Amino acid sequence: MKITIKEIAEMAGVSRATVSKILNDYEDVSESTRKKVMDIIEQTGYRPTYTAHTLATKKSNLIGVIYAGKINASFNHPFFIEVVNSFKKTIGGLGYDLLFFSNEKFTKGEEDYLARCRYYQVDGCILINGDDIQSSILELEQSEIPCIGVDLQLTGENSGYIMTDNHKASAKAVEHLYLLGHRDIAYISGTPSSTIGNIRKEGYIHSLQTYGIPQREEWITYGDFYEESGYRAMQQLLQGERVPTAVFAASDQMAFGAIRAIREKGLSIPQDIAIIGCDDLDACRYVDPPLTTVRQDKARIGKLAARLLEDLINGETKVRSLMVEPELIVRGSCGENSGEE
């Protein structure tokens, strides 16, 4: 039978208010009384209810997790899975639990994330980037609730963000292809509304200009960061009068799709077309040939997002945004092998 705080108070011969103070670490209770109550709590296995704890501490110890977009999938992308797992491990070690919000409509109108966050009294939120950001996300960003964006540049008074240096990621990819002798380099982006895809596109274009390579508009195609869209984008590139000798895809999954399209056309990788992806998913090691990619440090992104959010929750706002350095991982899809197994 579940024991109540009233019964704990009666067994200890104190008021319920005294038991509540002890449970919430108030200092105005004598050590003898504190010990007596804590001994009874230990013997009975009493645990305070979630509601009582929230009311007493003004903290829920809940962190909302929101996928801020409307593209065809959400948390199932391998990149976000790894980031959220790292975030969960770090924020859990700080005493918080996660509450995942559905991106389905909360009412007959648009999703109202701010209302839901207030309803559940979350202490803060992590917002994962998607396309077509809803107005309700902007309302949440400007609210009193601390928020950290991953690949989402939040600028509210109680907000911050963390992301890979995506401009540099493109620069590393294009530089590598240029040094291998490629001048006909295409780019497969995210959707036209994708912030990350567009930053990487800007980096791609800037790098072409740096090396004096003319930009060809027909060699910039669009996907949605998933494999099937990369397959379709590569088919489009292969239909042109002039076919690129190298492709930089804004995600590994789109690169996987591009590899399939190239093979179906009867072409070889990297002899006919070299491929570079972005993310460094585990699967990059197992495609044939293994995929050269620009690594995003997913574990570090998740860990730093947790620490940034905790700082915002605690009113420590020395750093609001962080850029994580990308790393080129060389494998066989560009004609060389790093020896990585």
CSV table of C-alpha atoms in Angstrom, one decimal:
chain,number,residue,atom,x,y,z
A,1,MET,CA,0.0,0.0,0.0
A,2,LYS,CA,1.3,3.4,-0.9
A,3,ILE,CA,2.2,5.6,2.1
A,4,THR,CA,1.4,9.3,2.1
A,5,ILE,CA,3.2,12.4,3.4
A,6,LYS,CA,0.4,12.7,6.1
A,7,GLU,CA,1.2,9.2,7.4
A,8,ILE,CA,4.9,10.0,7.4
A,9,ALA,CA,4.2,13.2,9.5
A,10,GLU,CA,2.0,11.2,11.9
A,11,MET,CA,4.7,8.5,12.4
A,12,ALA,CA,7.3,11.2,13.1
A,13,GLY,CA,5.1,13.3,15.3
A,14,VAL,CA,5.6,16.4,13.1
A,15,SER,CA,3.5,18.5,10.7
A,16,ARG,CA,3.1,17.7,7.0
A,17,ALA,CA,4.8,21.1,6.4
A,18,THR,CA,7.9,19.9,8.3
A,19,VAL,CA,8.1,16.7,6.2
A,20,SER,CA,7.8,18.8,3.0
A,21,LYS,CA,10.6,21.1,4.2
A,22,ILE,CA,12.8,18.1,4.8
A,23,LEU,CA,12.1,16.6,1.5
A,24,ASN,CA,12.9,19.9,-0.3
A,25,ASP,CA,16.1,20.6,1.7
A,26,TYR,CA,14.9,23.6,3.7
A,27,GLU,CA,17.5,24.6,6.4
A,28,ASP,CA,15.1,25.7,9.1
A,29,VAL,CA,14.6,22.1,10.5
A,30,SER,CA,16.6,20.7,13.4
A,31,GLU,CA,19.1,17.9,12.6
A,32,SER,CA,17.4,15.5,15.1
A,33,THR,CA,14.0,16.1,13.4
A,34,ARG,CA,15.5,15.7,10.0
A,35,LYS,CA,17.1,12.4,10.9
A,36,LYS,CA,14.0,11.1,12.5
A,37,VAL,CA,11.9,11.8,9.4
A,38,MET,CA,14.5,10.6,6.9
A,39,ASP,CA,14.8,7.3,8.9
A,40,ILE,CA,11.0,6.8,8.6
A,41,ILE,CA,11.1,7.6,4.9
A,42,GLU,CA,13.8,5.1,4.3
A,43,GLN,CA,12.1,2.4,6.3
A,44,THR,CA,8.7,2.9,4.5
A,45,GLY,CA,10.1,3.4,1.0
A,46,TYR,CA,8.1,6.6,0.7
A,47,ARG,CA,8.5,8.6,-2.5
A,48,PRO,CA,7.0,12.1,-3.0
A,49,THR,CA,4.6,12.5,-5.9
A,50,TYR,CA,5.7,14.3,-9.0
A,51,THR,CA,3.1,17.0,-8.6
A,52,ALA,CA,4.1,17.6,-5.0
A,53,HIS,CA,7.7,17.9,-5.9
A,54,THR,CA,7.0,20.3,-8.7
A,55,LEU,CA,4.9,22.6,-6.5
A,56,ALA,CA,7.4,22.6,-3.8
A,57,THR,CA,10.5,23.2,-5.9
A,58,LYS,CA,9.0,25.2,-8.8
A,59,LYS,CA,10.9,22.8,-11.0
A,60,SER,CA,9.6,19.9,-13.0
A,61,ASN,CA,13.0,18.5,-13.9
A,62,LEU,CA,11.5,17.9,-17.4
A,63,ILE,CA,13.1,18.9,-20.6
A,64,GLY,CA,10.9,19.2,-23.7
A,65,VAL,CA,12.2,17.7,-26.9
A,66,ILE,CA,10.7,19.2,-30.1
A,67,TYR,CA,11.4,18.4,-33.7
A,68,ALA,CA,10.8,21.8,-35.2
A,69,GLY,CA,9.7,21.0,-38.8
A,70,LYS,CA,7.3,19.4,-41.1
A,71,ILE,CA,9.4,17.2,-43.5
A,72,ASN,CA,8.6,13.6,-44.0
A,73,ALA,CA,10.2,12.3,-40.9
A,74,SER,CA,11.5,13.6,-37.6
A,75,PHE,CA,13.6,11.9,-34.9
A,76,ASN,CA,14.2,8.8,-37.0
A,77,HIS,CA,17.1,10.4,-38.9
A,78,PRO,CA,20.3,8.7,-37.7
A,79,PHE,CA,22.1,12.0,-37.2
A,80,PHE,CA,19.4,13.2,-34.8
A,81,ILE,CA,19.1,9.8,-33.0
A,82,GLU,CA,22.8,10.1,-32.1
A,83,VAL,CA,22.6,13.7,-31.0
A,84,VAL,CA,19.5,13.1,-28.9
A,85,ASN,CA,21.0,10.0,-27.3
A,86,SER,CA,24.1,12.0,-26.3
A,87,PHE,CA,21.9,14.8,-25.0
A,88,LYS,CA,19.8,12.4,-23.0
A,89,LYS,CA,22.8,10.8,-21.4
A,90,THR,CA,24.2,14.2,-20.3
A,91,ILE,CA,21.0,15.9,-19.3
A,92,GLY,CA,19.9,12.8,-17.4
A,93,GLY,CA,23.1,12.9,-15.4
A,94,LEU,CA,22.2,16.4,-14.4
A,95,GLY,CA,18.9,15.1,-13.0
A,96,TYR,CA,16.4,15.8,-15.8
A,97,ASP,CA,14.0,13.6,-17.7
A,98,LEU,CA,12.9,14.1,-21.3
A,99,LEU,CA,9.4,14.7,-22.6
A,100,PHE,CA,9.1,14.2,-26.4
A,101,PHE,CA,6.4,16.4,-28.0
A,102,SER,CA,4.5,15.2,-31.0
A,103,ASN,CA,4.6,17.5,-34.0
A,104,GLU,CA,1.0,16.6,-34.8
A,105,LYS,CA,-1.6,19.4,-34.2
A,106,PHE,CA,-2.4,19.9,-30.5
A,107,THR,CA,-5.7,21.5,-31.4
A,108,LYS,CA,-7.6,22.2,-34.6
A,109,GLY,CA,-5.2,25.0,-35.2
A,110,GLU,CA,-1.5,25.1,-35.6
A,111,GLU,CA,0.8,23.3,-33.1
A,112,ASP,CA,1.0,25.4,-29.9
A,113,TYR,CA,4.3,24.3,-28.4
A,114,LEU,CA,4.5,27.1,-25.9
A,115,ALA,CA,1.1,26.2,-24.4
A,116,ARG,CA,2.1,22.6,-24.1
A,117,CYS,CA,5.5,23.5,-22.5
A,118,ARG,CA,3.7,25.6,-20.0
A,119,TYR,CA,1.1,22.9,-19.4
A,120,TYR,CA,3.8,20.4,-18.5
A,121,GLN,CA,5.9,23.0,-16.7
A,122,VAL,CA,9.1,22.0,-18.5
A,123,ASP,CA,12.2,23.6,-17.2
A,124,GLY,CA,13.6,24.0,-20.7
A,125,CYS,CA,13.5,22.7,-24.3
A,126,ILE,CA,15.8,21.3,-27.0
A,127,LEU,CA,14.6,22.1,-30.5
A,128,ILE,CA,15.8,19.9,-33.4
A,129,ASN,CA,16.0,21.7,-36.8
A,130,GLY,CA,13.6,20.8,-39.5
A,131,ASP,CA,12.2,22.6,-42.6
A,132,ASP,CA,9.3,25.1,-42.7
A,133,ILE,CA,9.6,26.3,-39.1
A,134,GLN,CA,6.2,27.0,-37.6
A,135,SER,CA,5.2,30.3,-36.0
A,136,SER,CA,4.6,28.4,-32.7
A,137,ILE,CA,8.4,27.6,-32.6
A,138,LEU,CA,9.1,31.4,-32.9
A,139,GLU,CA,6.7,32.1,-30.0
A,140,LEU,CA,8.4,29.5,-27.9
A,141,GLU,CA,11.8,31.0,-28.8
A,142,GLN,CA,10.7,34.4,-27.5
A,143,SER,CA,9.2,33.1,-24.3
A,144,GLU,CA,10.5,32.8,-20.8
A,145,ILE,CA,11.3,29.1,-21.3
A,146,PRO,CA,15.0,28.4,-21.9
A,147,CYS,CA,15.5,26.8,-25.3
A,148,ILE,CA,18.5,25.4,-27.1
A,149,GLY,CA,18.4,24.8,-30.9
A,150,VAL,CA,20.3,22.0,-32.6
A,151,ASP,CA,21.0,23.2,-36.2
A,152,LEU,CA,18.4,25.9,-35.4
A,153,GLN,CA,19.7,29.5,-34.8
A,154,LEU,CA,17.6,30.6,-31.8
A,155,THR,CA,18.2,34.2,-30.8
A,156,GLY,CA,15.6,34.8,-28.1
A,157,GLU,CA,16.5,36.3,-24.7
A,158,ASN,CA,16.4,32.8,-23.1
A,159,SER,CA,17.6,30.9,-26.1
A,160,GLY,CA,20.8,29.6,-27.7
A,161,TYR,CA,22.0,27.1,-30.3
A,162,ILE,CA,24.7,24.7,-31.3
A,163,MET,CA,25.6,23.4,-34.7
A,164,THR,CA,28.4,22.2,-36.9
A,165,ASP,CA,30.3,24.9,-38.8
A,166,ASN,CA,28.4,24.0,-41.9
A,167,HIS,CA,30.1,26.5,-44.2
A,168,LYS,CA,33.4,24.9,-43.3
A,169,ALA,CA,32.0,21.4,-43.9
A,170,SER,CA,31.3,22.3,-47.5
A,171,ALA,CA,34.7,24.0,-47.8
A,172,LYS,CA,36.4,20.8,-46.7
A,173,ALA,CA,34.5,18.7,-49.1
A,174,VAL,CA,35.1,20.9,-52.2
A,175,GLU,CA,38.7,21.4,-51.3
A,176,HIS,CA,39.3,17.7,-51.1
A,177,LEU,CA,37.6,17.1,-54.5
A,178,TYR,CA,39.6,20.0,-56.0
A,179,LEU,CA,42.9,18.6,-54.8
A,180,LEU,CA,42.0,15.3,-56.4
A,181,GLY,CA,41.7,17.1,-59.7
A,182,HIS,CA,37.9,17.5,-60.0
A,183,ARG,CA,36.5,20.7,-61.5
A,184,ASP,CA,33.0,19.5,-62.4
A,185,ILE,CA,31.5,19.3,-58.9
A,186,ALA,CA,27.8,19.1,-58.2
A,187,TYR,CA,25.9,19.6,-54.9
A,188,ILE,CA,22.8,17.9,-53.6
A,189,SER,CA,21.2,20.1,-51.0
A,190,GLY,CA,18.3,19.8,-48.5
A,191,THR,CA,15.0,21.4,-49.4
A,192,PRO,CA,15.1,25.0,-50.6
A,193,SER,CA,13.8,26.1,-47.2
A,194,SER,CA,16.4,24.1,-45.2
A,195,THR,CA,18.6,26.5,-43.3
A,196,ILE,CA,21.4,23.9,-43.0
A,197,GLY,CA,21.2,22.8,-46.6
A,198,ASN,CA,21.4,26.5,-47.7
A,199,ILE,CA,24.4,27.2,-45.4
A,200,ARG,CA,26.2,24.2,-46.9
A,201,LYS,CA,25.1,25.4,-50.4
A,202,GLU,CA,26.7,28.9,-49.7
A,203,GLY,CA,29.8,27.1,-48.6
A,204,TYR,CA,29.9,25.0,-51.7
A,205,ILE,CA,29.4,28.1,-54.0
A,206,HIS,CA,32.0,30.1,-52.1
A,207,SER,CA,34.5,27.3,-52.4
A,208,LEU,CA,33.9,27.0,-56.2
A,209,GLN,CA,34.7,30.8,-56.4
A,210,THR,CA,37.8,30.4,-54.3
A,211,TYR,CA,39.2,27.8,-56.7
A,212,GLY,CA,38.0,29.7,-59.8
A,213,ILE,CA,35.5,27.0,-60.8
A,214,PRO,CA,32.4,28.3,-62.7
A,215,GLN,CA,29.1,27.6,-60.9
A,216,ARG,CA,26.5,25.7,-62.9
A,217,GLU,CA,23.0,26.2,-61.6
A,218,GLU,CA,21.8,22.8,-63.1
A,219,TRP,CA,24.4,21.1,-60.8
A,220,ILE,CA,22.7,22.3,-57.6
A,221,THR,CA,19.8,19.9,-56.9
A,222,TYR,CA,17.6,19.4,-53.9
A,223,GLY,CA,16.5,16.6,-51.6
A,224,ASP,CA,15.3,16.2,-48.0
A,225,PHE,CA,18.4,14.6,-46.4
A,226,TYR,CA,16.9,11.1,-46.9
A,227,GLU,CA,18.1,8.4,-49.2
A,228,GLU,CA,15.3,8.4,-51.8
A,229,SER,CA,15.6,12.1,-52.4
A,230,GLY,CA,19.3,11.7,-53.0
A,231,TYR,CA,18.6,9.0,-55.5
A,232,ARG,CA,16.1,11.3,-57.4
A,233,ALA,CA,18.5,14.2,-57.3
A,234,MET,CA,21.4,12.1,-58.7
A,235,GLN,CA,19.1,10.9,-61.5
A,236,GLN,CA,18.5,14.5,-62.4
A,237,LEU,CA,22.2,15.2,-62.5
A,238,LEU,CA,22.8,12.2,-64.7
A,239,GLN,CA,20.2,13.4,-67.3
A,240,GLY,CA,22.1,16.6,-68.1
A,241,GLU,CA,24.1,17.1,-71.3
A,242,ARG,CA,27.2,17.3,-69.2
A,243,VAL,CA,27.6,15.0,-66.2
A,244,PRO,CA,29.7,16.1,-63.1
A,245,THR,CA,32.7,14.0,-62.1
A,246,ALA,CA,32.1,14.6,-58.4
A,247,VAL,CA,29.2,15.2,-56.1
A,248,PHE,CA,29.0,16.6,-52.6
A,249,ALA,CA,25.7,15.6,-50.9
A,250,ALA,CA,24.5,17.5,-47.8
A,251,SER,CA,23.8,14.2,-45.9
A,252,ASP,CA,25.2,10.7,-46.0
A,253,GLN,CA,21.8,9.3,-46.6
A,254,MET,CA,21.4,11.4,-49.8
A,255,ALA,CA,24.9,10.2,-50.8
A,256,PHE,CA,23.7,6.6,-50.4
A,257,GLY,CA,20.8,7.3,-52.7
A,258,ALA,CA,23.2,9.0,-55.2
A,259,ILE,CA,25.4,5.9,-55.2
A,260,ARG,CA,22.4,3.7,-56.1
A,261,ALA,CA,21.5,6.0,-59.0
A,262,ILE,CA,25.1,6.1,-60.4
A,263,ARG,CA,25.3,2.3,-60.2
A,264,GLU,CA,22.0,1.9,-62.0
A,265,LYS,CA,23.3,4.1,-64.8
A,266,GLY,CA,26.2,1.6,-65.3
A,267,LEU,CA,28.8,4.0,-64.0
A,268,SER,CA,31.5,3.3,-61.4
A,269,ILE,CA,32.4,5.0,-58.1
A,270,PRO,CA,34.9,6.7,-57.9
A,271,GLN,CA,36.3,6.0,-61.4
A,272,ASP,CA,33.4,7.9,-63.2
A,273,ILE,CA,31.9,9.9,-60.4
A,274,ALA,CA,33.4,10.6,-56.9
A,275,ILE,CA,31.0,11.1,-53.9
A,276,ILE,CA,31.3,12.9,-50.6
A,277,GLY,CA,28.6,12.9,-47.9
A,278,CYS,CA,28.1,14.7,-44.7
A,279,ASP,CA,27.4,13.4,-41.1
A,280,ASP,CA,29.6,10.3,-40.9
A,281,LEU,CA,26.9,7.8,-40.1
A,282,ASP,CA,28.0,4.3,-39.1
A,283,ALA,CA,26.7,3.0,-42.4
A,284,CYS,CA,29.4,4.9,-44.3
A,285,ARG,CA,31.9,2.2,-43.5
A,286,TYR,CA,29.8,-0.5,-45.0
A,287,VAL,CA,28.6,0.9,-48.4
A,288,ASP,CA,30.7,-0.1,-51.4
A,289,PRO,CA,32.9,1.7,-51.7
A,290,PRO,CA,33.1,3.1,-48.2
A,291,LEU,CA,31.8,6.7,-48.2
A,292,THR,CA,34.1,9.7,-47.8
A,293,THR,CA,32.2,12.2,-45.7
A,294,VAL,CA,32.5,15.3,-43.5
A,295,ARG,CA,32.0,14.1,-39.9
A,296,GLN,CA,29.7,16.0,-37.6
A,297,ASP,CA,30.7,15.2,-34.0
A,298,LYS,CA,27.2,14.1,-32.9
A,299,ALA,CA,28.1,13.0,-29.4
A,300,ARG,CA,29.8,16.4,-28.7
A,301,ILE,CA,26.8,18.3,-30.1
A,302,GLY,CA,24.4,16.5,-27.8
A,303,LYS,CA,26.6,16.9,-24.8
A,304,LEU,CA,27.2,20.6,-25.3
A,305,ALA,CA,23.5,21.2,-26.0
A,306,ALA,CA,22.7,19.7,-22.6
A,307,ARG,CA,25.3,21.9,-20.9
A,308,LEU,CA,24.2,25.0,-22.7
A,309,LEU,CA,20.6,24.4,-21.7
A,310,GLU,CA,21.5,23.8,-18.1
A,311,ASP,CA,23.3,27.1,-18.0
A,312,LEU,CA,20.3,28.9,-19.4
A,313,ILE,CA,18.0,27.2,-16.9
A,314,ASN,CA,20.3,28.3,-14.1
A,315,GLY,CA,20.6,31.8,-15.4
A,316,GLU,CA,24.2,31.4,-16.5
A,317,THR,CA,24.3,32.9,-20.0
A,318,LYS,CA,28.0,33.4,-20.6
A,319,VAL,CA,27.8,31.4,-23.9
A,320,ARG,CA,24.7,31.3,-26.0
A,321,SER,CA,25.9,29.6,-29.2
A,322,LEU,CA,28.6,27.2,-30.2
A,323,MET,CA,30.0,26.0,-33.5
A,324,VAL,CA,31.5,22.5,-33.6
A,325,GLU,CA,34.4,21.8,-36.0
A,326,PRO,CA,33.7,19.4,-38.8
A,327,GLU,CA,36.3,16.7,-39.9
A,328,LEU,CA,36.9,15.2,-43.3
A,329,ILE,CA,36.9,11.4,-43.1
A,330,VAL,CA,38.6,10.0,-46.2
A,331,ARG,CA,37.4,6.6,-47.5
A,332,GLY,CA,37.1,4.9,-50.9
A,333,SER,CA,34.3,6.8,-52.6
A,334,CYS,CA,36.7,9.5,-53.9
A,335,GLY,CA,39.4,7.1,-55.1
A,336,GLU,CA,41.4,6.8,-52.0
A,337,ASN,CA,41.2,4.7,-48.8
A,338,SER,CA,42.1,5.9,-45.4
A,339,GLY,CA,42.7,2.4,-44.1
A,340,GLU,CA,39.7,2.8,-41.7
A,341,GLU,CA,37.9,-0.4,-41.0
